[in-house]
JSON list of C-alpha atoms in Angstrom, two decimals:
[
{"chain": "A", "resi": 209, "resn": "MET", "atom": "CA", "xyz": [0.00, 0.00, 0.00]},
{"chain": "A", "resi": 210, "resn": "LYS", "atom": "CA", "xyz": [2.84, 2.39, 0.89]},
{"chain": "A", "resi": 211, "resn": "ASN", "atom": "CA", "xyz": [4.54, 1.66, -2.44]},
{"chain": "A", "resi": 212, "resn": "SER", "atom": "CA", "xyz": [1.31, 2.40, -4.32]},
{"chain": "A", "resi": 213, "resn": "MET", "atom": "CA", "xyz": [0.90, 5.70, -2.50]},
{"chain": "A", "resi": 214, "resn": "LEU", "atom": "CA", "xyz": [4.53, 6.62, -3.19]},
{"chain": "A", "resi": 215, "resn": "ILE", "atom": "CA", "xyz": [4.16, 5.84, -6.90]},
{"chain": "A", "resi": 216, "resn": "LEU", "atom": "CA", "xyz": [0.91, 7.84, -7.07]},
{"chain": "A", "resi": 217, "resn": "LEU", "atom": "CA", "xyz": [2.57, 10.77, -5.29]},
{"chain": "A", "resi": 218, "resn": "LEU", "atom": "CA", "xyz": [5.53, 10.72, -7.71]},
{"chain": "A", "resi": 219, "resn": "ILE", "atom": "CA", "xyz": [3.18, 10.67, -10.71]},
{"chain": "A", "resi": 220, "resn": "VAL", "atom": "CA", "xyz": [1.24, 13.66, -9.36]},
{"chain": "A", "resi": 221, "resn": "ILE", "atom": "CA", "xyz": [4.47, 15.58, -8.70]},
{"chain": "A", "resi": 222, "resn": "PHE", "atom": "CA", "xyz": [5.82, 14.75, -12.17]},
{"chain": "A", "resi": 223, "resn": "ILE", "atom": "CA", "xyz": [2.62, 15.84, -13.90]},
{"chain": "A", "resi": 224, "resn": "SER", "atom": "CA", "xyz": [2.32, 19.05, -11.91]},
{"chain": "A", "resi": 225, "resn": "CYS", "atom": "CA", "xyz": [5.90, 20.22, -12.52]},
{"chain": "A", "resi": 226, "resn": "LYS", "atom": "CA", "xyz": [6.17, 23.11, -14.96]},
{"chain": "A", "resi": 227, "resn": "LYS", "atom": "CA", "xyz": [8.50, 22.81, -17.90]},
{"chain": "A", "resi": 228, "resn": "ASN", "atom": "CA", "xyz": [11.08, 25.53, -18.28]},
{"chain": "A", "resi": 229, "resn": "ASP", "atom": "CA", "xyz": [10.46, 25.61, -22.04]},
{"chain": "A", "resi": 230, "resn": "PRO", "atom": "CA", "xyz": [11.04, 28.89, -23.87]},
{"chain": "A", "resi": 231, "resn": "GLN", "atom": "CA", "xyz": [8.57, 28.08, -26.67]},
{"chain": "A", "resi": 232, "resn": "SER", "atom": "CA", "xyz": [5.15, 29.67, -26.69]},
{"chain": "A", "resi": 233, "resn": "VAL", "atom": "CA", "xyz": [1.91, 28.66, -28.31]},
{"chain": "A", "resi": 234, "resn": "ILE", "atom": "CA", "xyz": [0.75, 31.60, -30.38]},
{"chain": "A", "resi": 235, "resn": "HIS", "atom": "CA", "xyz": [-2.59, 32.65, -31.75]},
{"chain": "A", "resi": 236, "resn": "PRO", "atom": "CA", "xyz": [-1.68, 34.79, -34.77]},
{"chain": "A", "resi": 237, "resn": "ALA", "atom": "CA", "xyz": [-4.14, 37.51, -35.61]},
{"chain": "A", "resi": 238, "resn": "VAL", "atom": "CA", "xyz": [-5.27, 37.49, -39.24]},
{"chain": "A", "resi": 239, "resn": "ILE", "atom": "CA", "xyz": [-6.68, 40.92, -40.06]},
{"chain": "A", "resi": 240, "resn": "ASN", "atom": "CA", "xyz": [-7.42, 41.83, -43.69]},
{"chain": "A", "resi": 241, "resn": "ASP", "atom": "CA", "xyz": [-5.15, 39.00, -44.82]},
{"chain": "A", "resi": 242, "resn": "SER", "atom": "CA", "xyz": [-2.27, 40.30, -42.68]},
{"chain": "A", "resi": 243, "resn": "ILE", "atom": "CA", "xyz": [-0.73, 38.00, -40.07]},
{"chain": "A", "resi": 244, "resn": "ASP", "atom": "CA", "xyz": [0.85, 39.25, -36.85]},
{"chain": "A", "resi": 245, "resn": "VAL", "atom": "CA", "xyz": [2.48, 36.09, -35.52]},
{"chain": "A", "resi": 246, "resn": "ASN", "atom": "CA", "xyz": [3.87, 37.39, -32.23]},
{"chain": "A", "resi": 247, "resn": "SER", "atom": "CA", "xyz": [1.18, 39.99, -31.39]},
{"chain": "A", "resi": 248, "resn": "ASP", "atom": "CA", "xyz": [3.59, 42.94, -31.50]},
{"chain": "A", "resi": 249, "resn": "HIS", "atom": "CA", "xyz": [1.27, 44.94, -33.80]},
{"chain": "A", "resi": 250, "resn": "ILE", "atom": "CA", "xyz": [3.72, 44.57, -36.70]},
{"chain": "A", "resi": 251, "resn": "VAL", "atom": "CA", "xyz": [2.59, 42.60, -39.74]},
{"chain": "A", "resi": 252, "resn": "ASP", "atom": "CA", "xyz": [4.83, 39.56, -40.24]},
{"chain": "A", "resi": 253, "resn": "PHE", "atom": "CA", "xyz": [3.15, 37.85, -43.21]},
{"chain": "A", "resi": 254, "resn": "VAL", "atom": "CA", "xyz": [0.48, 38.68, -45.78]},
{"chain": "A", "resi": 255, "resn": "ILE", "atom": "CA", "xyz": [-1.87, 36.19, -47.43]},
{"chain": "A", "resi": 256, "resn": "ARG", "atom": "CA", "xyz": [-1.91, 37.00, -51.15]},
{"chain": "A", "resi": 257, "resn": "GLN", "atom": "CA", "xyz": [-3.95, 35.75, -54.08]},
{"chain": "A", "resi": 258, "resn": "THR", "atom": "CA", "xyz": [-2.41, 35.95, -57.54]},
{"chain": "A", "resi": 259, "resn": "GLU", "atom": "CA", "xyz": [-3.99, 35.06, -60.87]},
{"chain": "A", "resi": 260, "resn": "ILE", "atom": "CA", "xyz": [-1.76, 34.01, -63.74]},
{"chain": "A", "resi": 261, "resn": "HIS", "atom": "CA", "xyz": [-2.88, 33.20, -67.26]},
{"chain": "A", "resi": 262, "resn": "THR", "atom": "CA", "xyz": [-1.66, 32.50, -70.76]},
{"chain": "A", "resi": 263, "resn": "ASP", "atom": "CA", "xyz": [-1.04, 35.44, -73.11]},
{"chain": "A", "resi": 264, "resn": "ASP", "atom": "CA", "xyz": [-3.27, 34.20, -75.92]},
{"chain": "A", "resi": 265, "resn": "VAL", "atom": "CA", "xyz": [-6.60, 35.97, -76.51]},
{"chain": "A", "resi": 266, "resn": "PRO", "atom": "CA", "xyz": [-8.87, 34.75, -75.15]},
{"chain": "A", "resi": 267, "resn": "SER", "atom": "CA", "xyz": [-6.67, 33.21, -72.47]},
{"chain": "A", "resi": 268, "resn": "SER", "atom": "CA", "xyz": [-6.71, 29.43, -72.83]},
{"chain": "A", "resi": 269, "resn": "ALA", "atom": "CA", "xyz": [-5.48, 28.55, -69.34]},
{"chain": "A", "resi": 270, "resn": "GLY", "atom": "CA", "xyz": [-4.66, 30.01, -65.98]},
{"chain": "A", "resi": 271, "resn": "SER", "atom": "CA", "xyz": [-4.37, 29.54, -62.25]},
{"chain": "A", "resi": 272, "resn": "ILE", "atom": "CA", "xyz": [-5.17, 31.32, -59.04]},
{"chain": "A", "resi": 273, "resn": "ILE", "atom": "CA", "xyz": [-2.50, 30.84, -56.37]},
{"chain": "A", "resi": 274, "resn": "ASN", "atom": "CA", "xyz": [-2.84, 31.67, -52.68]},
{"chain": "A", "resi": 275, "resn": "SER", "atom": "CA", "xyz": [0.43, 32.30, -50.90]},
{"chain": "A", "resi": 276, "resn": "ILE", "atom": "CA", "xyz": [1.84, 33.51, -47.59]},
{"chain": "A", "resi": 277, "resn": "ASP", "atom": "CA", "xyz": [4.32, 36.32, -48.17]},
{"chain": "A", "resi": 278, "resn": "PRO", "atom": "CA", "xyz": [6.90, 37.07, -45.45]},
{"chain": "A", "resi": 279, "resn": "ILE", "atom": "CA", "xyz": [7.47, 40.79, -44.99]},
{"chain": "A", "resi": 280, "resn": "ASN", "atom": "CA", "xyz": [9.67, 43.04, -42.83]},
{"chain": "A", "resi": 281, "resn": "GLY", "atom": "CA", "xyz": [12.67, 40.73, -43.30]},
{"chain": "A", "resi": 282, "resn": "ASN", "atom": "CA", "xyz": [10.94, 37.55, -42.10]},
{"chain": "A", "resi": 283, "resn": "LEU", "atom": "CA", "xyz": [11.57, 34.20, -43.80]},
{"chain": "A", "resi": 284, "resn": "VAL", "atom": "CA", "xyz": [9.86, 30.89, -44.62]},
{"chain": "A", "resi": 285, "resn": "LEU", "atom": "CA", "xyz": [11.56, 27.50, -44.91]},
{"chain": "A", "resi": 286, "resn": "TYR", "atom": "CA", "xyz": [11.72, 26.04, -48.45]},
{"chain": "A", "resi": 287, "resn": "ARG", "atom": "CA", "xyz": [12.80, 22.62, -49.71]},
{"chain": "A", "resi": 288, "resn": "ASP", "atom": "CA", "xyz": [13.51, 22.15, -53.42]},
{"chain": "A", "resi": 289, "resn": "PRO", "atom": "CA", "xyz": [11.66, 20.77, -55.36]},
{"chain": "A", "resi": 290, "resn": "VAL", "atom": "CA", "xyz": [8.87, 20.13, -52.82]},
{"chain": "A", "resi": 291, "resn": "GLY", "atom": "CA", "xyz": [8.03, 23.70, -51.84]},
{"chain": "A", "resi": 292, "resn": "TYR", "atom": "CA", "xyz": [7.02, 25.14, -48.49]},
{"chain": "A", "resi": 293, "resn": "LEU", "atom": "CA", "xyz": [4.54, 22.68, -46.99]},
{"chain": "A", "resi": 294, "resn": "PHE", "atom": "CA", "xyz": [6.80, 19.71, -46.31]},
{"chain": "A", "resi": 295, "resn": "MET", "atom": "CA", "xyz": [7.16, 19.69, -42.53]},
{"chain": "A", "resi": 296, "resn": "GLY", "atom": "CA", "xyz": [5.32, 17.05, -40.50]},
{"chain": "A", "resi": 297, "resn": "LEU", "atom": "CA", "xyz": [4.74, 16.10, -36.91]},
{"chain": "A", "resi": 298, "resn": "ASN", "atom": "CA", "xyz": [7.98, 15.53, -34.96]},
{"chain": "A", "resi": 299, "resn": "ASP", "atom": "CA", "xyz": [10.10, 17.24, -37.65]},
{"chain": "A", "resi": 300, "resn": "THR", "atom": "CA", "xyz": [12.73, 19.66, -36.35]},
{"chain": "A", "resi": 301, "resn": "ILE", "atom": "CA", "xyz": [13.07, 23.27, -37.47]},
{"chain": "A", "resi": 302, "resn": "LYS", "atom": "CA", "xyz": [16.56, 24.73, -36.99]},
{"chain": "A", "resi": 303, "resn": "LYS", "atom": "CA", "xyz": [17.67, 28.35, -37.08]},
{"chain": "A", "resi": 304, "resn": "GLN", "atom": "CA", "xyz": [20.71, 27.25, -39.10]},
{"chain": "A", "resi": 305, "resn": "ASP", "atom": "CA", "xyz": [21.78, 24.21, -41.16]},
{"chain": "A", "resi": 306, "resn": "ASN", "atom": "CA", "xyz": [18.43, 22.73, -42.16]},
{"chain": "A", "resi": 307, "resn": "ASN", "atom": "CA", "xyz": [19.77, 19.91, -44.40]},
{"chain": "A", "resi": 308, "resn": "ASN", "atom": "CA", "xyz": [18.75, 20.75, -47.98]},
{"chain": "A", "resi": 309, "resn": "LYS", "atom": "CA", "xyz": [16.25, 23.38, -46.81]},
{"chain": "A", "resi": 310, "resn": "VAL", "atom": "CA", "xyz": [16.67, 27.12, -47.27]},
{"chain": "A", "resi": 311, "resn": "TRP", "atom": "CA", "xyz": [15.26, 30.15, -45.47]},
{"chain": "A", "resi": 312, "resn": "PHE", "atom": "CA", "xyz": [13.60, 32.29, -48.18]},
{"chain": "A", "resi": 313, "resn": "GLU", "atom": "CA", "xyz": [12.12, 35.76, -48.22]},
{"chain": "A", "resi": 314, "resn": "TYR", "atom": "CA", "xyz": [9.89, 34.83, -51.15]},
{"chain": "A", "resi": 315, "resn": "GLU", "atom": "CA", "xyz": [6.17, 34.19, -50.92]},
{"chain": "A", "resi": 316, "resn": "ALA", "atom": "CA", "xyz": [5.22, 30.63, -50.09]},
{"chain": "A", "resi": 317, "resn": "ASP", "atom": "CA", "xyz": [2.73, 29.31, -52.65]},
{"chain": "A", "resi": 318, "resn": "ILE", "atom": "CA", "xyz": [0.46, 26.98, -50.68]},
{"chain": "A", "resi": 319, "resn": "ILE", "atom": "CA", "xyz": [-2.79, 26.28, -52.59]},
{"chain": "A", "resi": 320, "resn": "HIS", "atom": "CA", "xyz": [-3.96, 26.77, -56.18]},
{"chain": "A", "resi": 321, "resn": "ILE", "atom": "CA", "xyz": [-6.78, 26.15, -58.65]},
{"chain": "A", "resi": 322, "resn": "ASN", "atom": "CA", "xyz": [-6.39, 25.78, -62.44]},
{"chain": "A", "resi": 323, "resn": "ARG", "atom": "CA", "xyz": [-8.59, 26.46, -65.43]},
{"chain": "A", "resi": 324, "resn": "ILE", "atom": "CA", "xyz": [-8.71, 25.54, -69.10]},
{"chain": "A", "resi": 325, "resn": "TYR", "atom": "CA", "xyz": [-10.57, 28.27, -70.99]},
{"chain": "A", "resi": 326, "resn": "ASP", "atom": "CA", "xyz": [-13.65, 28.99, -68.83]},
{"chain": "A", "resi": 327, "resn": "SER", "atom": "CA", "xyz": [-13.66, 25.65, -67.04]},
{"chain": "A", "resi": 328, "resn": "TRP", "atom": "CA", "xyz": [-12.16, 25.75, -63.55]},
{"chain": "A", "resi": 329, "resn": "ASP", "atom": "CA", "xyz": [-11.07, 22.65, -61.65]},
{"chain": "A", "resi": 330, "resn": "PRO", "atom": "CA", "xyz": [-13.76, 21.63, -59.16]},
{"chain": "A", "resi": 331, "resn": "TYR", "atom": "CA", "xyz": [-11.42, 21.88, -56.15]},
{"chain": "A", "resi": 332, "resn": "TRP", "atom": "CA", "xyz": [-8.33, 23.75, -55.05]},
{"chain": "A", "resi": 333, "resn": "THR", "atom": "CA", "xyz": [-5.10, 21.76, -54.70]},
{"chain": "A", "resi": 334, "resn": "VAL", "atom": "CA", "xyz": [-2.80, 22.06, -51.68]},
{"chain": "A", "resi": 335, "resn": "MET", "atom": "CA", "xyz": [0.78, 22.49, -52.89]},
{"chain": "A", "resi": 336, "resn": "SER", "atom": "CA", "xyz": [2.30, 19.76, -50.72]},
{"chain": "A", "resi": 337, "resn": "GLU", "atom": "CA", "xyz": [3.52, 16.20, -51.00]},
{"chain": "A", "resi": 338, "resn": "THR", "atom": "CA", "xyz": [2.43, 15.53, -47.41]},
{"chain": "A", "resi": 339, "resn": "PHE", "atom": "CA", "xyz": [-1.01, 14.96, -45.95]},
{"chain": "A", "resi": 340, "resn": "PRO", "atom": "CA", "xyz": [-2.74, 17.01, -43.25]},
{"chain": "A", "resi": 341, "resn": "PRO", "atom": "CA", "xyz": [-1.89, 18.45, -40.87]},
{"chain": "A", "resi": 342, "resn": "TYR", "atom": "CA", "xyz": [0.08, 21.02, -42.89]},
{"chain": "A", "resi": 343, "resn": "PHE", "atom": "CA", "xyz": [2.86, 23.09, -41.31]},
{"chain": "A", "resi": 344, "resn": "LEU", "atom": "CA", "xyz": [4.71, 26.18, -42.53]},
{"chain": "A", "resi": 345, "resn": "ALA", "atom": "CA", "xyz": [8.05, 26.84, -40.83]},
{"chain": "A", "resi": 346, "resn": "PHE", "atom": "CA", "xyz": [9.03, 30.48, -40.39]},
{"chain": "A", "resi": 347, "resn": "LYS", "atom": "CA", "xyz": [11.77, 32.69, -38.99]},
{"chain": "A", "resi": 348, "resn": "LEU", "atom": "CA", "xyz": [10.99, 36.12, -37.52]},
{"chain": "A", "resi": 349, "resn": "ILE", "atom": "CA", "xyz": [13.81, 38.64, -37.55]},
{"chain": "A", "resi": 350, "resn": "SER", "atom": "CA", "xyz": [13.43, 41.75, -35.42]},
{"chain": "A", "resi": 351, "resn": "ASN", "atom": "CA", "xyz": [16.12, 44.08, -34.08]},
{"chain": "A", "resi": 352, "resn": "GLY", "atom": "CA", "xyz": [18.83, 41.52, -34.83]},
{"chain": "A", "resi": 353, "resn": "GLN", "atom": "CA", "xyz": [16.98, 38.79, -32.91]},
{"chain": "A", "resi": 354, "resn": "GLU", "atom": "CA", "xyz": [15.80, 35.59, -34.59]},
{"chain": "A", "resi": 355, "resn": "GLU", "atom": "CA", "xyz": [12.87, 33.44, -33.53]},
{"chain": "A", "resi": 356, "resn": "ILE", "atom": "CA", "xyz": [11.72, 30.30, -35.31]},
{"chain": "A", "resi": 357, "resn": "GLY", "atom": "CA", "xyz": [8.29, 28.76, -35.34]},
{"chain": "A", "resi": 358, "resn": "TRP", "atom": "CA", "xyz": [5.58, 27.02, -37.27]},
{"chain": "A", "resi": 359, "resn": "LEU", "atom": "CA", "xyz": [2.01, 27.62, -38.30]},
{"chain": "A", "resi": 360, "resn": "GLN", "atom": "CA", "xyz": [-0.48, 24.78, -38.67]},
{"chain": "A", "resi": 361, "resn": "LEU", "atom": "CA", "xyz": [-2.58, 25.56, -41.73]},
{"chain": "A", "resi": 362, "resn": "GLU", "atom": "CA", "xyz": [-5.94, 24.27, -42.87]},
{"chain": "A", "resi": 363, "resn": "PHE", "atom": "CA", "xyz": [-7.50, 24.77, -46.30]},
{"chain": "A", "resi": 364, "resn": "ASP", "atom": "CA", "xyz": [-11.03, 24.91, -47.68]},
{"chain": "A", "resi": 365, "resn": "LEU", "atom": "CA", "xyz": [-10.69, 23.03, -50.97]},
{"chain": "A", "resi": 366, "resn": "GLU", "atom": "CA", "xyz": [-13.93, 24.52, -52.31]},
{"chain": "A", "resi": 367, "resn": "THR", "atom": "CA", "xyz": [-13.04, 28.19, -51.74]},
{"chain": "A", "resi": 368, "resn": "GLY", "atom": "CA", "xyz": [-9.24, 28.19, -51.40]},
{"chain": "A", "resi": 369, "resn": "ALA", "atom": "CA", "xyz": [-9.51, 29.86, -47.98]},
{"chain": "A", "resi": 370, "resn": "VAL", "atom": "CA", "xyz": [-6.46, 29.54, -45.73]},
{"chain": "A", "resi": 371, "resn": "SER", "atom": "CA", "xyz": [-6.94, 29.17, -41.96]},
{"chain": "A", "resi": 372, "resn": "ILE", "atom": "CA", "xyz": [-4.29, 29.22, -39.25]},
{"chain": "A", "resi": 373, "resn": "ILE", "atom": "CA", "xyz": [-5.15, 26.57, -36.67]},
{"chain": "A", "resi": 374, "resn": "LYS", "atom": "CA", "xyz": [-2.23, 26.94, -34.29]},
{"chain": "A", "resi": 375, "resn": "GLY", "atom": "CA", "xyz": [1.30, 28.22, -34.10]},
{"chain": "A", "resi": 376, "resn": "VAL", "atom": "CA", "xyz": [4.39, 27.95, -31.94]},
{"chain": "A", "resi": 377, "resn": "ILE", "atom": "CA", "xyz": [7.35, 30.33, -31.70]},
{"chain": "A", "resi": 378, "resn": "THR", "atom": "CA", "xyz": [10.64, 30.10, -29.80]},
{"chain": "A", "resi": 379, "resn": "ASN", "atom": "CA", "xyz": [13.99, 31.84, -29.54]},
{"chain": "A", "resi": 380, "resn": "SER", "atom": "CA", "xyz": [15.71, 28.43, -29.17]},
{"chain": "A", "resi": 381, "resn": "ASP", "atom": "CA", "xyz": [17.97, 27.12, -31.94]},
{"chain": "A", "resi": 382, "resn": "ASN", "atom": "CA", "xyz": [15.72, 24.10, -32.63]},
{"chain": "A", "resi": 383, "resn": "LEU", "atom": "CA", "xyz": [11.98, 23.48, -32.51]},
{"chain": "A", "resi": 384, "resn": "ILE", "atom": "CA", "xyz": [10.18, 20.14, -32.85]},
{"chain": "A", "resi": 385, "resn": "ILE", "atom": "CA", "xyz": [6.71, 20.28, -34.38]},
{"chain": "A", "resi": 386, "resn": "GLN", "atom": "CA", "xyz": [4.25, 18.86, -31.85]},
{"chain": "A", "resi": 387, "resn": "ILE", "atom": "CA", "xyz": [0.53, 19.51, -31.47]}
]
């Protein structure tokens, strides 16, 4: 009986201990397609929609692409030839040396829809080789300080709408994606 009580007490103590973990769960504000990841009232990313089409008249084909564009010196993690949505659960984001991955300042194309003449595809396509959940790794740069993090994204395949489900940010050198 004493051993059972001791084990139960140790479990309660272990569960109740706080982690000294510098990462924070974030709830980015999306206002007018602008994203403030760290709630400092400075826009970090912008959700953009771009339409491209062929030059022939009338245009015989085209696409609409939704992307997340880092601004103010911020970056998104890219892996060639896969693109931006390649991270999965338990993957590690590193401030430096990301093994065949590059921090880019370019907009991250994340979902698109195509057309041939006036006929649009019935659904939008997520630009990823992975399956949900989708994660976008980012690096915020402010006043010489770097923070890394990830956004969990969700897509409406009928409308192309992009939703941010959750995010995490840290000033550590490495961050493991866990939800």
